[in-house]
mmCIF file with all atom_site columns, C-alpha atoms in Angstrom:
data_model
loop_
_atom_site.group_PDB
_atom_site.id
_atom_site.type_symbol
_atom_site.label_atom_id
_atom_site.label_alt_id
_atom_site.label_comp_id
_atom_site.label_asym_id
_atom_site.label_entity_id
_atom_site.label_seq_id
_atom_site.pdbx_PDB_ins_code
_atom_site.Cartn_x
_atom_site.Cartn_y
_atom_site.Cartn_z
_atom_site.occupancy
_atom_site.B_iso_or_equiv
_atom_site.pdbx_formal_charge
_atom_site.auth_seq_id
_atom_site.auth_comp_id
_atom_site.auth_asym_id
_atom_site.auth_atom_id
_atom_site.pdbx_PDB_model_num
ATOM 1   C CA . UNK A 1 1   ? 1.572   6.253  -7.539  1.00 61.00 ? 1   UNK A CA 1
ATOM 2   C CA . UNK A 1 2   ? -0.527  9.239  -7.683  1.00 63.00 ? 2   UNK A CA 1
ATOM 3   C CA . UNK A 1 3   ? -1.870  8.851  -4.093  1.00 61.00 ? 3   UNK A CA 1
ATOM 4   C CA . UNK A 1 4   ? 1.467   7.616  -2.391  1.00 61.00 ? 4   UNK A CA 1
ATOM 5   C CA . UNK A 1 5   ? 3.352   10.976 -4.054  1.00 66.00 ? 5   UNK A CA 1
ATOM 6   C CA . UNK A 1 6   ? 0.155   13.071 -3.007  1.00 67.00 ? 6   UNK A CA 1
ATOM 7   C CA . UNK A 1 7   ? 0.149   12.236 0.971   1.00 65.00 ? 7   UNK A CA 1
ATOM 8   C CA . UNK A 1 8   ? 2.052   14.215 3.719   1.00 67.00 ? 8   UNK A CA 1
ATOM 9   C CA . UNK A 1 9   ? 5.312   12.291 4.845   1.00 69.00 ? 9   UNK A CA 1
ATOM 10  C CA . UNK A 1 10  ? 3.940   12.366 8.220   1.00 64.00 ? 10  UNK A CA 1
ATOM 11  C CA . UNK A 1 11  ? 0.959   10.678 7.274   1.00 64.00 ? 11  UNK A CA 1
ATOM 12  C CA . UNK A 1 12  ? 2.540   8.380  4.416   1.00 66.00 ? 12  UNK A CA 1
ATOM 13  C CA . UNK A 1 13  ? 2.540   4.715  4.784   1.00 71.00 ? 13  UNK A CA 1
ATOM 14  C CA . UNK A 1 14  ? 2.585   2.382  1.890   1.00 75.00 ? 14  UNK A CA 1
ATOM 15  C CA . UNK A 1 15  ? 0.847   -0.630 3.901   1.00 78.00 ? 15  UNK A CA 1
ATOM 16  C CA . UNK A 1 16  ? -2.295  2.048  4.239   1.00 75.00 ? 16  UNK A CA 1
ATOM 17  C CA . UNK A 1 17  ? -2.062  3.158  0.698   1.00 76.00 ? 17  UNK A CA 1
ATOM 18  C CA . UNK A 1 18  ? -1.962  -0.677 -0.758  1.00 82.00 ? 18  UNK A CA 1
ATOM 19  C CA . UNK A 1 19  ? -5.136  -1.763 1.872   1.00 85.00 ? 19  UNK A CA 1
ATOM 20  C CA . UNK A 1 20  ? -6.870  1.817  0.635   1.00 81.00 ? 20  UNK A CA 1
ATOM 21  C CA . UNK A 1 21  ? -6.216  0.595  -3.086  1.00 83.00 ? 21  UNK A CA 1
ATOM 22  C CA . UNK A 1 22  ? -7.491  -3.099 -2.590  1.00 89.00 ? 22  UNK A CA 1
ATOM 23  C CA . UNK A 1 23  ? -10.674 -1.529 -1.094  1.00 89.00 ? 23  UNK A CA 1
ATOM 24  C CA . UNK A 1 24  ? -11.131 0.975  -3.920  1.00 85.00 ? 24  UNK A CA 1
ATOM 25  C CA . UNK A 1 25  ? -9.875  -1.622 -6.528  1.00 88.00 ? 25  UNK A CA 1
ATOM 26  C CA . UNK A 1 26  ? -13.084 -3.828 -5.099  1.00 91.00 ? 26  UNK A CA 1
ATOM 27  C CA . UNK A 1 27  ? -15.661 -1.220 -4.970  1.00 88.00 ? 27  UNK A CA 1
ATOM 28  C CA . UNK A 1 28  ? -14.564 -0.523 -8.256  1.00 87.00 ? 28  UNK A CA 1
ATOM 29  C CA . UNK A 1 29  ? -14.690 -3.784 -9.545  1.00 89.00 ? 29  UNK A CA 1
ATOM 30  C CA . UNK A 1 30  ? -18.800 -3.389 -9.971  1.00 88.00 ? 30  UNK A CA 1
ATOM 31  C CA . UNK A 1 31  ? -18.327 -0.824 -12.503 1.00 88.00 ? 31  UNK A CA 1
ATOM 32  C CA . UNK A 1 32  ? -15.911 -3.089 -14.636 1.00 86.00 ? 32  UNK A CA 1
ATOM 33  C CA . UNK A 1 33  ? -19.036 -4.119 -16.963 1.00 89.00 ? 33  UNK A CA 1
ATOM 34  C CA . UNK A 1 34  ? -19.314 -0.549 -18.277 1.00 88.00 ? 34  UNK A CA 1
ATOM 35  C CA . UNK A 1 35  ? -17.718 0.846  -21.522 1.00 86.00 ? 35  UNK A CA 1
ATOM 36  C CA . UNK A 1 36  ? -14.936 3.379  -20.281 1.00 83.00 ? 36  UNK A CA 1
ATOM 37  C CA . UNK A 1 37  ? -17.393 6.336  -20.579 1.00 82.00 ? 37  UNK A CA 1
ATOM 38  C CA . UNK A 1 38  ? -19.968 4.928  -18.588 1.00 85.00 ? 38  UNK A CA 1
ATOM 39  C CA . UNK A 1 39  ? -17.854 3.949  -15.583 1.00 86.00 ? 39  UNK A CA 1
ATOM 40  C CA . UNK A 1 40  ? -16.459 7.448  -15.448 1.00 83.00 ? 40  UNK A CA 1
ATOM 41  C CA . UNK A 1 41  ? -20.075 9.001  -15.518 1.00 85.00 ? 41  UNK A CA 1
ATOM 42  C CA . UNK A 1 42  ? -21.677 6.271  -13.081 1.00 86.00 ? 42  UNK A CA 1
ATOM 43  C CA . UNK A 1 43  ? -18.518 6.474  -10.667 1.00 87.00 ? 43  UNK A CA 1
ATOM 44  C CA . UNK A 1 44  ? -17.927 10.453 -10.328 1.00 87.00 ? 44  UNK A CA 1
ATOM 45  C CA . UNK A 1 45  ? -22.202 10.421 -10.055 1.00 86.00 ? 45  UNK A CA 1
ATOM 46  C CA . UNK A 1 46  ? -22.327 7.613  -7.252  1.00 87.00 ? 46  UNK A CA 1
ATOM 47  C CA . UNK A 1 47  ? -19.722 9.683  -5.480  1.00 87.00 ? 47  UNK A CA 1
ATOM 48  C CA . UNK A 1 48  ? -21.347 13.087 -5.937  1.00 88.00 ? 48  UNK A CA 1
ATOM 49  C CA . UNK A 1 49  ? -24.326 11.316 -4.217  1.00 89.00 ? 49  UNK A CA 1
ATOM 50  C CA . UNK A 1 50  ? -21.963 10.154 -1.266  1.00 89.00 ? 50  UNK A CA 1
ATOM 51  C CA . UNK A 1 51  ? -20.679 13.789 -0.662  1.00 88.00 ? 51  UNK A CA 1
ATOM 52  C CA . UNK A 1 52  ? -23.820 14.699 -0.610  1.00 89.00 ? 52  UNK A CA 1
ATOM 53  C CA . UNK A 1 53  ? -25.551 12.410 1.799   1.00 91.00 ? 53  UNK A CA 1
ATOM 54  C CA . UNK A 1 54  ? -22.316 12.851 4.550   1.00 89.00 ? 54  UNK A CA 1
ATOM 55  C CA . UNK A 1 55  ? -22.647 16.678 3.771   1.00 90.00 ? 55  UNK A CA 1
ATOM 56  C CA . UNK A 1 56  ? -26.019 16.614 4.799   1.00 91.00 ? 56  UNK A CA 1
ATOM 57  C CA . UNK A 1 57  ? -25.477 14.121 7.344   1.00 90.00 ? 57  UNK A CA 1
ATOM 58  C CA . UNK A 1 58  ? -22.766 16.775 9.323   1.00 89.00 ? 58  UNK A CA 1
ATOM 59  C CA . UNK A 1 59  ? -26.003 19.016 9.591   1.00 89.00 ? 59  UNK A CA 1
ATOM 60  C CA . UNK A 1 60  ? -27.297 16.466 12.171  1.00 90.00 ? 60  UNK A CA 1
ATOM 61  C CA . UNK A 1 61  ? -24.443 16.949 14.464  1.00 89.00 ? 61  UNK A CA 1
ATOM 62  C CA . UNK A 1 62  ? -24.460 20.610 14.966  1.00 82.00 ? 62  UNK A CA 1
ATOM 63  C CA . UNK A 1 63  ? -25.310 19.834 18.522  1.00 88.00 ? 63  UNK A CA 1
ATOM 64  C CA . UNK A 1 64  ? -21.719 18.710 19.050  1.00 91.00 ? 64  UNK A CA 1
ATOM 65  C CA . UNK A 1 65  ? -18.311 19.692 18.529  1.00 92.00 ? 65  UNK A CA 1
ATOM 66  C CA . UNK A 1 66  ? -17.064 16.610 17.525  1.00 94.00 ? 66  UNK A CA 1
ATOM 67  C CA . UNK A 1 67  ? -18.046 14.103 14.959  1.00 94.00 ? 67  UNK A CA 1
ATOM 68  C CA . UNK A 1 68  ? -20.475 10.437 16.618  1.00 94.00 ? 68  UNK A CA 1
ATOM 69  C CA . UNK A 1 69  ? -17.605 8.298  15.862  1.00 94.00 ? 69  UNK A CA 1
ATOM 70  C CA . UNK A 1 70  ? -14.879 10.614 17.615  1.00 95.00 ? 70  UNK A CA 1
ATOM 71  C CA . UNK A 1 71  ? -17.742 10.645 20.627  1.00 95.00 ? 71  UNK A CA 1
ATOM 72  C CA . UNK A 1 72  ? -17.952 6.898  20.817  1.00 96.00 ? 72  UNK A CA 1
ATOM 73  C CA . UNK A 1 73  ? -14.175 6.666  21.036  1.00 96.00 ? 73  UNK A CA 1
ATOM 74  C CA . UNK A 1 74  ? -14.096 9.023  23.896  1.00 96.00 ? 74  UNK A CA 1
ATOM 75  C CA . UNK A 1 75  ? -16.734 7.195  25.574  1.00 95.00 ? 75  UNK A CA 1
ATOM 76  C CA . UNK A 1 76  ? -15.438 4.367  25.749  1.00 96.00 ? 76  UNK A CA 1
ATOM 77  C CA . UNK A 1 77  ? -11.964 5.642  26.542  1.00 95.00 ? 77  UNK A CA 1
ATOM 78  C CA . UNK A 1 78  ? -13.672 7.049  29.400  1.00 95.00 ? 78  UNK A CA 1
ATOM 79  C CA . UNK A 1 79  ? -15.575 3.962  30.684  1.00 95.00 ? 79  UNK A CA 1
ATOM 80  C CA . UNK A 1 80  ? -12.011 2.481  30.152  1.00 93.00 ? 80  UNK A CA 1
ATOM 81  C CA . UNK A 1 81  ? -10.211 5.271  32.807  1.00 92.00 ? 81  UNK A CA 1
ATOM 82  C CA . UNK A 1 82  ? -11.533 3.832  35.423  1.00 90.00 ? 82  UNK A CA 1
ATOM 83  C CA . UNK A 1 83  ? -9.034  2.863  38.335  1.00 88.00 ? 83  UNK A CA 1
ATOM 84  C CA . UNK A 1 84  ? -6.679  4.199  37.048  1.00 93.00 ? 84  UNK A CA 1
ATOM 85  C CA . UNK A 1 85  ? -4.472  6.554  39.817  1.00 92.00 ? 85  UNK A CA 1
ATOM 86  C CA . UNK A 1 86  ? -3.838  9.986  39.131  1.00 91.00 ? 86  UNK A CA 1
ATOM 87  C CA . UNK A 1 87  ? -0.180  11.762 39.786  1.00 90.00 ? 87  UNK A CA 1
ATOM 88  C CA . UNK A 1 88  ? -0.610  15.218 39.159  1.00 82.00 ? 88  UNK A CA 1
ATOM 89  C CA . UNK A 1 89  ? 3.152   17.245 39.794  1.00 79.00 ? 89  UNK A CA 1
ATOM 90  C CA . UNK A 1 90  ? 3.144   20.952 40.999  1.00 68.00 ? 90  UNK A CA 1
ATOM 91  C CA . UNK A 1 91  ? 3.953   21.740 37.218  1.00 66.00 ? 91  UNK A CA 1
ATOM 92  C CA . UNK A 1 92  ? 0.669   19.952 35.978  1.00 70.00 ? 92  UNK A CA 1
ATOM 93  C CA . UNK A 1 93  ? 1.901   20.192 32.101  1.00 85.00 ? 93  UNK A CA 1
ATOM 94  C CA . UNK A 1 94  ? 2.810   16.120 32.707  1.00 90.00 ? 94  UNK A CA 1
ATOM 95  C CA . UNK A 1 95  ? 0.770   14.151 34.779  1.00 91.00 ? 95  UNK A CA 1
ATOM 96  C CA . UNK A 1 96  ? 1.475   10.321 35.243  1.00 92.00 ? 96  UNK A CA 1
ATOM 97  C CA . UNK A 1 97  ? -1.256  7.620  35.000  1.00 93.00 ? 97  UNK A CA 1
ATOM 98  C CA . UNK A 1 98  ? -0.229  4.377  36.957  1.00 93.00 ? 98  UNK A CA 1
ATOM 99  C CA . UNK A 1 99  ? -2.526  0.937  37.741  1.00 91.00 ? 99  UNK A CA 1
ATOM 100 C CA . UNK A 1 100 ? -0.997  -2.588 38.305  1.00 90.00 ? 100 UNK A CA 1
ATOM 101 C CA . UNK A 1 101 ? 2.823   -1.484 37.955  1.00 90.00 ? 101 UNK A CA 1
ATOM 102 C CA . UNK A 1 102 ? 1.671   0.181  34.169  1.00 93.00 ? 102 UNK A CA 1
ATOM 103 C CA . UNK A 1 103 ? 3.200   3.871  34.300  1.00 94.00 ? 103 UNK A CA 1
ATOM 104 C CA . UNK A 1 104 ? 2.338   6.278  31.528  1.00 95.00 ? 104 UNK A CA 1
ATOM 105 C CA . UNK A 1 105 ? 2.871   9.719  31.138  1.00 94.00 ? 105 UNK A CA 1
ATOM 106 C CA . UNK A 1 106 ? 0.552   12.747 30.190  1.00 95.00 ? 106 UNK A CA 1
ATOM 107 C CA . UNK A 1 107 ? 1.629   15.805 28.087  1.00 93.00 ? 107 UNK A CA 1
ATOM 108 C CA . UNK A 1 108 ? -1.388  18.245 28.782  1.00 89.00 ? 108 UNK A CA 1
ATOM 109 C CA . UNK A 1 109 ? 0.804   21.262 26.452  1.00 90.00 ? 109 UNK A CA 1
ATOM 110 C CA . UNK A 1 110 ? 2.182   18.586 23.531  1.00 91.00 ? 110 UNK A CA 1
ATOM 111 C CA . UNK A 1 111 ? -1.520  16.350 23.432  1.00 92.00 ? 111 UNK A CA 1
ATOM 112 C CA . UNK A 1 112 ? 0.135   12.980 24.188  1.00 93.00 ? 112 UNK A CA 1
ATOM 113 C CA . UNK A 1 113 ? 0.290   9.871  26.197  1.00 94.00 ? 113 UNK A CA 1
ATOM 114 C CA . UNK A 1 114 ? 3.213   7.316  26.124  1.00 94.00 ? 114 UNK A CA 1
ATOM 115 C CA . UNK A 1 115 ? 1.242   4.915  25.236  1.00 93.00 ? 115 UNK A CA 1
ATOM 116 C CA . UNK A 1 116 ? 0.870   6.869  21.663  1.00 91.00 ? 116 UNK A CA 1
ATOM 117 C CA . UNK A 1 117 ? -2.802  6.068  20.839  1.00 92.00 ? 117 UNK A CA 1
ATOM 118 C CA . UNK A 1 118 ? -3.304  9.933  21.807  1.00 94.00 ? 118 UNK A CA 1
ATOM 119 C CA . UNK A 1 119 ? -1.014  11.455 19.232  1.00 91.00 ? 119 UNK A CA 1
ATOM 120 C CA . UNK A 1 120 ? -1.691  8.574  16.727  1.00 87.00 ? 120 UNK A CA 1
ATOM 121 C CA . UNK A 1 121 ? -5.655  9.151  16.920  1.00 90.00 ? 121 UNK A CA 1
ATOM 122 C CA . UNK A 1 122 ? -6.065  12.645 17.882  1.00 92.00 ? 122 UNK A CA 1
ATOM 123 C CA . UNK A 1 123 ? -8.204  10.974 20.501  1.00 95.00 ? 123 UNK A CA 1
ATOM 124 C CA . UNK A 1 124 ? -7.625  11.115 23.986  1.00 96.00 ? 124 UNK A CA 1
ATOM 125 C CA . UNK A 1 125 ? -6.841  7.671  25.205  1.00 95.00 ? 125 UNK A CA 1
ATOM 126 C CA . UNK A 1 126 ? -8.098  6.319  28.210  1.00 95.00 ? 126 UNK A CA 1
ATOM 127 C CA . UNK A 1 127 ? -4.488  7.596  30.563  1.00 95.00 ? 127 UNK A CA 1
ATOM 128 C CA . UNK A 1 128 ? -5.450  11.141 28.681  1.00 94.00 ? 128 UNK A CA 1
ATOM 129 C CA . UNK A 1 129 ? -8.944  11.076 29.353  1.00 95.00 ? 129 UNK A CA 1
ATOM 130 C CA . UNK A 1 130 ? -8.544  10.390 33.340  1.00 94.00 ? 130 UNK A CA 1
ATOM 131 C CA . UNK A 1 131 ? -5.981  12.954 33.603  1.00 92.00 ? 131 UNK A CA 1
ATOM 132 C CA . UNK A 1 132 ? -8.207  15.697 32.000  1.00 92.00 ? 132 UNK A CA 1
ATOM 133 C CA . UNK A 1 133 ? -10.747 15.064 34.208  1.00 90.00 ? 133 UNK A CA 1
ATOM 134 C CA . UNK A 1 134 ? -8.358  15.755 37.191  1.00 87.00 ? 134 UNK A CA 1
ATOM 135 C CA . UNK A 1 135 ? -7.393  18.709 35.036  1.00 87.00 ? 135 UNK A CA 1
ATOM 136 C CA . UNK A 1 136 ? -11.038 19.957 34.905  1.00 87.00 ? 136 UNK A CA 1
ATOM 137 C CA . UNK A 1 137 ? -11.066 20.044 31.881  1.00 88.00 ? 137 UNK A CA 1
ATOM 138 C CA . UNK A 1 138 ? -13.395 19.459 28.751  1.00 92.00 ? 138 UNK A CA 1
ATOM 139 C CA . UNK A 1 139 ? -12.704 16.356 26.841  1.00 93.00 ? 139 UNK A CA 1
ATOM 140 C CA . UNK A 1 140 ? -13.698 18.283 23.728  1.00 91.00 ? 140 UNK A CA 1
ATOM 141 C CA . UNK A 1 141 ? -11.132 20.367 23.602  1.00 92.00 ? 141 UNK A CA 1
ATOM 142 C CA . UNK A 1 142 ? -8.225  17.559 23.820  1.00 94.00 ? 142 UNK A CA 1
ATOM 143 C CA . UNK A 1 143 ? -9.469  16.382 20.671  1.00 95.00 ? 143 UNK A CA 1
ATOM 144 C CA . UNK A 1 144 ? -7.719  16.881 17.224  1.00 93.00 ? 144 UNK A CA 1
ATOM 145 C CA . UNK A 1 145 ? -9.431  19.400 14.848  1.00 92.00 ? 145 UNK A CA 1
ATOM 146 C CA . UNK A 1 146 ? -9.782  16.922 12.182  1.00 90.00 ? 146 UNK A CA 1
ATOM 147 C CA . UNK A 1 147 ? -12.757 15.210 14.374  1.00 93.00 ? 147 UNK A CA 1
ATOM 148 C CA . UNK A 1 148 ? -14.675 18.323 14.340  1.00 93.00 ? 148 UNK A CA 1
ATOM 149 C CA . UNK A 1 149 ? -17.619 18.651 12.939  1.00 92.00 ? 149 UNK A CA 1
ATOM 150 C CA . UNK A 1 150 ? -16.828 21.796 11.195  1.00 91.00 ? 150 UNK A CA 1
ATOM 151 C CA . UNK A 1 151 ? -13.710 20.266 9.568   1.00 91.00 ? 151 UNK A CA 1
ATOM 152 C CA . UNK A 1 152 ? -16.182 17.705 8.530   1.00 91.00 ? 152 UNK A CA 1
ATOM 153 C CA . UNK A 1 153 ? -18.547 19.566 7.133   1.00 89.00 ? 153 UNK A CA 1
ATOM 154 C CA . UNK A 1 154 ? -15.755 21.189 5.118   1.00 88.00 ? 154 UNK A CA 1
ATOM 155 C CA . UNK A 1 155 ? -14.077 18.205 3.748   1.00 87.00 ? 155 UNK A CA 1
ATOM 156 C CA . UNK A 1 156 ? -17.686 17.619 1.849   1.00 86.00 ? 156 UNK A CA 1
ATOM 157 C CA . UNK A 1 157 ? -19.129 20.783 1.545   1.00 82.00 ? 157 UNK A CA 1
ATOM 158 C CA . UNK A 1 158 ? -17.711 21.728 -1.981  1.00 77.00 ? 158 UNK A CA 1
ATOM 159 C CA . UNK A 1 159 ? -19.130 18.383 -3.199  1.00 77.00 ? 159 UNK A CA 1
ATOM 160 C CA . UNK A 1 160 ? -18.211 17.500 -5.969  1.00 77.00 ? 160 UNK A CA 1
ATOM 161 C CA . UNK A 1 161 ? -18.806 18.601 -9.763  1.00 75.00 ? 161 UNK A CA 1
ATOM 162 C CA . UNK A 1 162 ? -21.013 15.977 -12.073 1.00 74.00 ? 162 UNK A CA 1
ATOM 163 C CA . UNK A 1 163 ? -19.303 15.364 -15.698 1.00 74.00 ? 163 UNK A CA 1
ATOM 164 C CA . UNK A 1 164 ? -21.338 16.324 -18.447 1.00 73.00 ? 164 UNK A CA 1
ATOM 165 C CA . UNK A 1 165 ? -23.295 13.649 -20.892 1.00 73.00 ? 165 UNK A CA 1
ATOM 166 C CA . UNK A 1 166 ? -21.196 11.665 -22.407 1.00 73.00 ? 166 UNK A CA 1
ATOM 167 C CA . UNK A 1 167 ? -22.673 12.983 -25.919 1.00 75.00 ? 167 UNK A CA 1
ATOM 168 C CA . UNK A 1 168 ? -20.881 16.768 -25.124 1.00 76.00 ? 168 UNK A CA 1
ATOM 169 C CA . UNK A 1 169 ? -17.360 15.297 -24.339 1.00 73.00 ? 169 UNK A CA 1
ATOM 170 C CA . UNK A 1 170 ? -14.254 16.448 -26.395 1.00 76.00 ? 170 UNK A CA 1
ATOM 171 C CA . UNK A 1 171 ? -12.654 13.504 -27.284 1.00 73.00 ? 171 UNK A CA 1
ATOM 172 C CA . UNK A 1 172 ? -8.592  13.738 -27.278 1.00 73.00 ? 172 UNK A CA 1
ATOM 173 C CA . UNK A 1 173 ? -5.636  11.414 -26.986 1.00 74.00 ? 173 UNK A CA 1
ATOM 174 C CA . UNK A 1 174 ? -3.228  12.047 -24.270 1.00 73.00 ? 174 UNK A CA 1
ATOM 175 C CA . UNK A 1 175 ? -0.567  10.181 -22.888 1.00 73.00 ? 175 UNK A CA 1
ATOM 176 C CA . UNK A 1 176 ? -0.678  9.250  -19.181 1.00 76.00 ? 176 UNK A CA 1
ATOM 177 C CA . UNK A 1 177 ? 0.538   11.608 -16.857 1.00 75.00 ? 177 UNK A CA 1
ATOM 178 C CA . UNK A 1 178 ? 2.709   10.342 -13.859 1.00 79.00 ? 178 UNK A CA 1
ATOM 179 C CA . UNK A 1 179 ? 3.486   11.888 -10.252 1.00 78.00 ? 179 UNK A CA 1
ATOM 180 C CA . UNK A 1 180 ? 6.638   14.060 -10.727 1.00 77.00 ? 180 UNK A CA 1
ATOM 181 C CA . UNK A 1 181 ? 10.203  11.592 -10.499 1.00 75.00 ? 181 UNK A CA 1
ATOM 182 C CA . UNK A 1 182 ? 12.232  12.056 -7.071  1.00 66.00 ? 182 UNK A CA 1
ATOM 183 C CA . UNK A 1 183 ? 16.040  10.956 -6.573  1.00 59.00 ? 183 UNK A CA 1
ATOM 184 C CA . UNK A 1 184 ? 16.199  9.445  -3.214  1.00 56.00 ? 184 UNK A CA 1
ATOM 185 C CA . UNK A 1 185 ? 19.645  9.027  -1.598  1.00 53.00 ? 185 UNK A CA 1
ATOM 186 C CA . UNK A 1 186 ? 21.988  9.664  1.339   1.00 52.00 ? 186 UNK A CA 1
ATOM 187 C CA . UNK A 1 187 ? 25.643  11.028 1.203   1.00 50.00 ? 187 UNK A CA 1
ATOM 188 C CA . UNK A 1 188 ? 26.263  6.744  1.063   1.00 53.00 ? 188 UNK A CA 1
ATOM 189 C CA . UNK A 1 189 ? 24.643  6.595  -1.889  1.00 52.00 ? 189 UNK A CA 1
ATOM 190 C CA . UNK A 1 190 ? 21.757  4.351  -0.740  1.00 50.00 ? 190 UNK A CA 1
ATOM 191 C CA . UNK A 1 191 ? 18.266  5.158  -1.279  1.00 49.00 ? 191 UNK A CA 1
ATOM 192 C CA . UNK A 1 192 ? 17.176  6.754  2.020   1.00 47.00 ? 192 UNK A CA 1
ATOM 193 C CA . UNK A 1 193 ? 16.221  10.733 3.151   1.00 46.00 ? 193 UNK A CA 1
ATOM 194 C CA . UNK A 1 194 ? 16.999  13.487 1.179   1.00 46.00 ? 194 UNK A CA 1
ATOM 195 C CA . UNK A 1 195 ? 14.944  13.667 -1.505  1.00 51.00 ? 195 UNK A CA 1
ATOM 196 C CA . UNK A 1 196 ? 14.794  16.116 -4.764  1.00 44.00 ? 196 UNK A CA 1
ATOM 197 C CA . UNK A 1 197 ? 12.353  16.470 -7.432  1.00 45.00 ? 197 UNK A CA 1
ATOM 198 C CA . UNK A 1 198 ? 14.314  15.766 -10.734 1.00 43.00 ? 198 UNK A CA 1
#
């Protein structure tokens, strides 16, 4: 509930969130042999040690803009551009990408493709990547921020705090606390757009 209230709208899909929970609910599932106190410590530790090792491992690719797996994409994107035909308009905002009858067009201002895999990824897709080339342009900069390196080396660069021994905890009872209640409903009454926190 937590993670479903916590996500952007424009990100929020309940599909990803249930296939994100499975996979956590698995990896978790090696921990279930531990008292309550133990999982906490050996969970928030093996994590730590995770942040840690991708932290360091963003200090590899200083070389590049962009992170290896946003590299590989555009490679093969690339390889992929190939034959496709080029129609580049005097206003060269929109260029249109055609091969075998398939038509799609390029937004060079907005960052998208009709085929959507641009906007969806924050990769270029293979219609984007032929039409920067035309552009002149550098691939690199047609990709989304959140493939940078730097934003990478953000995300993990706090790290993340260890919990103390078990023996120096303050032990309390508290009752579960839940994501904040919304009222979801239309002018009809049904439960669609216009949310508001109770």
């Amino acid at each position: 509930m937590w993670a479903l209230f916590s996500m952007p709208q424009w990100v929020k899909s309940t599909e990803v969130t249930n296939s994100s929970s499975e996979q956590l609910r698995i990896w978790l599932s090696k921990f279930l042999d531990l008292n309550v106190a133990q999982r906490y410590t050996t969970i928030t530790r093996t994590i730590a040690e995770m942040f840690q090792r991708r932290y360091l491992a963003g200090w590899e690719w200083v070389y590049d803009k962009i992170t290896p797996a946003a590299r590989q994409q555009i490679i093969q994107n690339v390889f992929q551009s190939d034959g496709w035909n080029v129609d580049v308009p005097s206003n060269n905002a929109v260029s249109f990408v055609s091969r075998h009858g398939f038509v799609f067009e390029v937004n060079r201002e907005l960052m998208t493709c009709s085929c959507r895999l641009w906007q969806l990824s924050g990769i270029p897709c293979e219609h984007a990547c032929r039409c920067i080339h035309s552009w002149g342009d550098k691939l690199d900069k047609h990709v989304h921020r959140l493939w940078s390196v730097d934003e990478y080396r953000s995300a993990y660069g706090p790290g993340m705090q260890m919990l103390r021994e078990i023996t120096h905890w303050e032990w309390q009872t508290k009752d579960n606390v839940l994501p904040p209640m919304k009222n979801c409903t239309n002018s009809s009454g049904s439960n669609e757009a216009n949310c508001h926190s109770k």
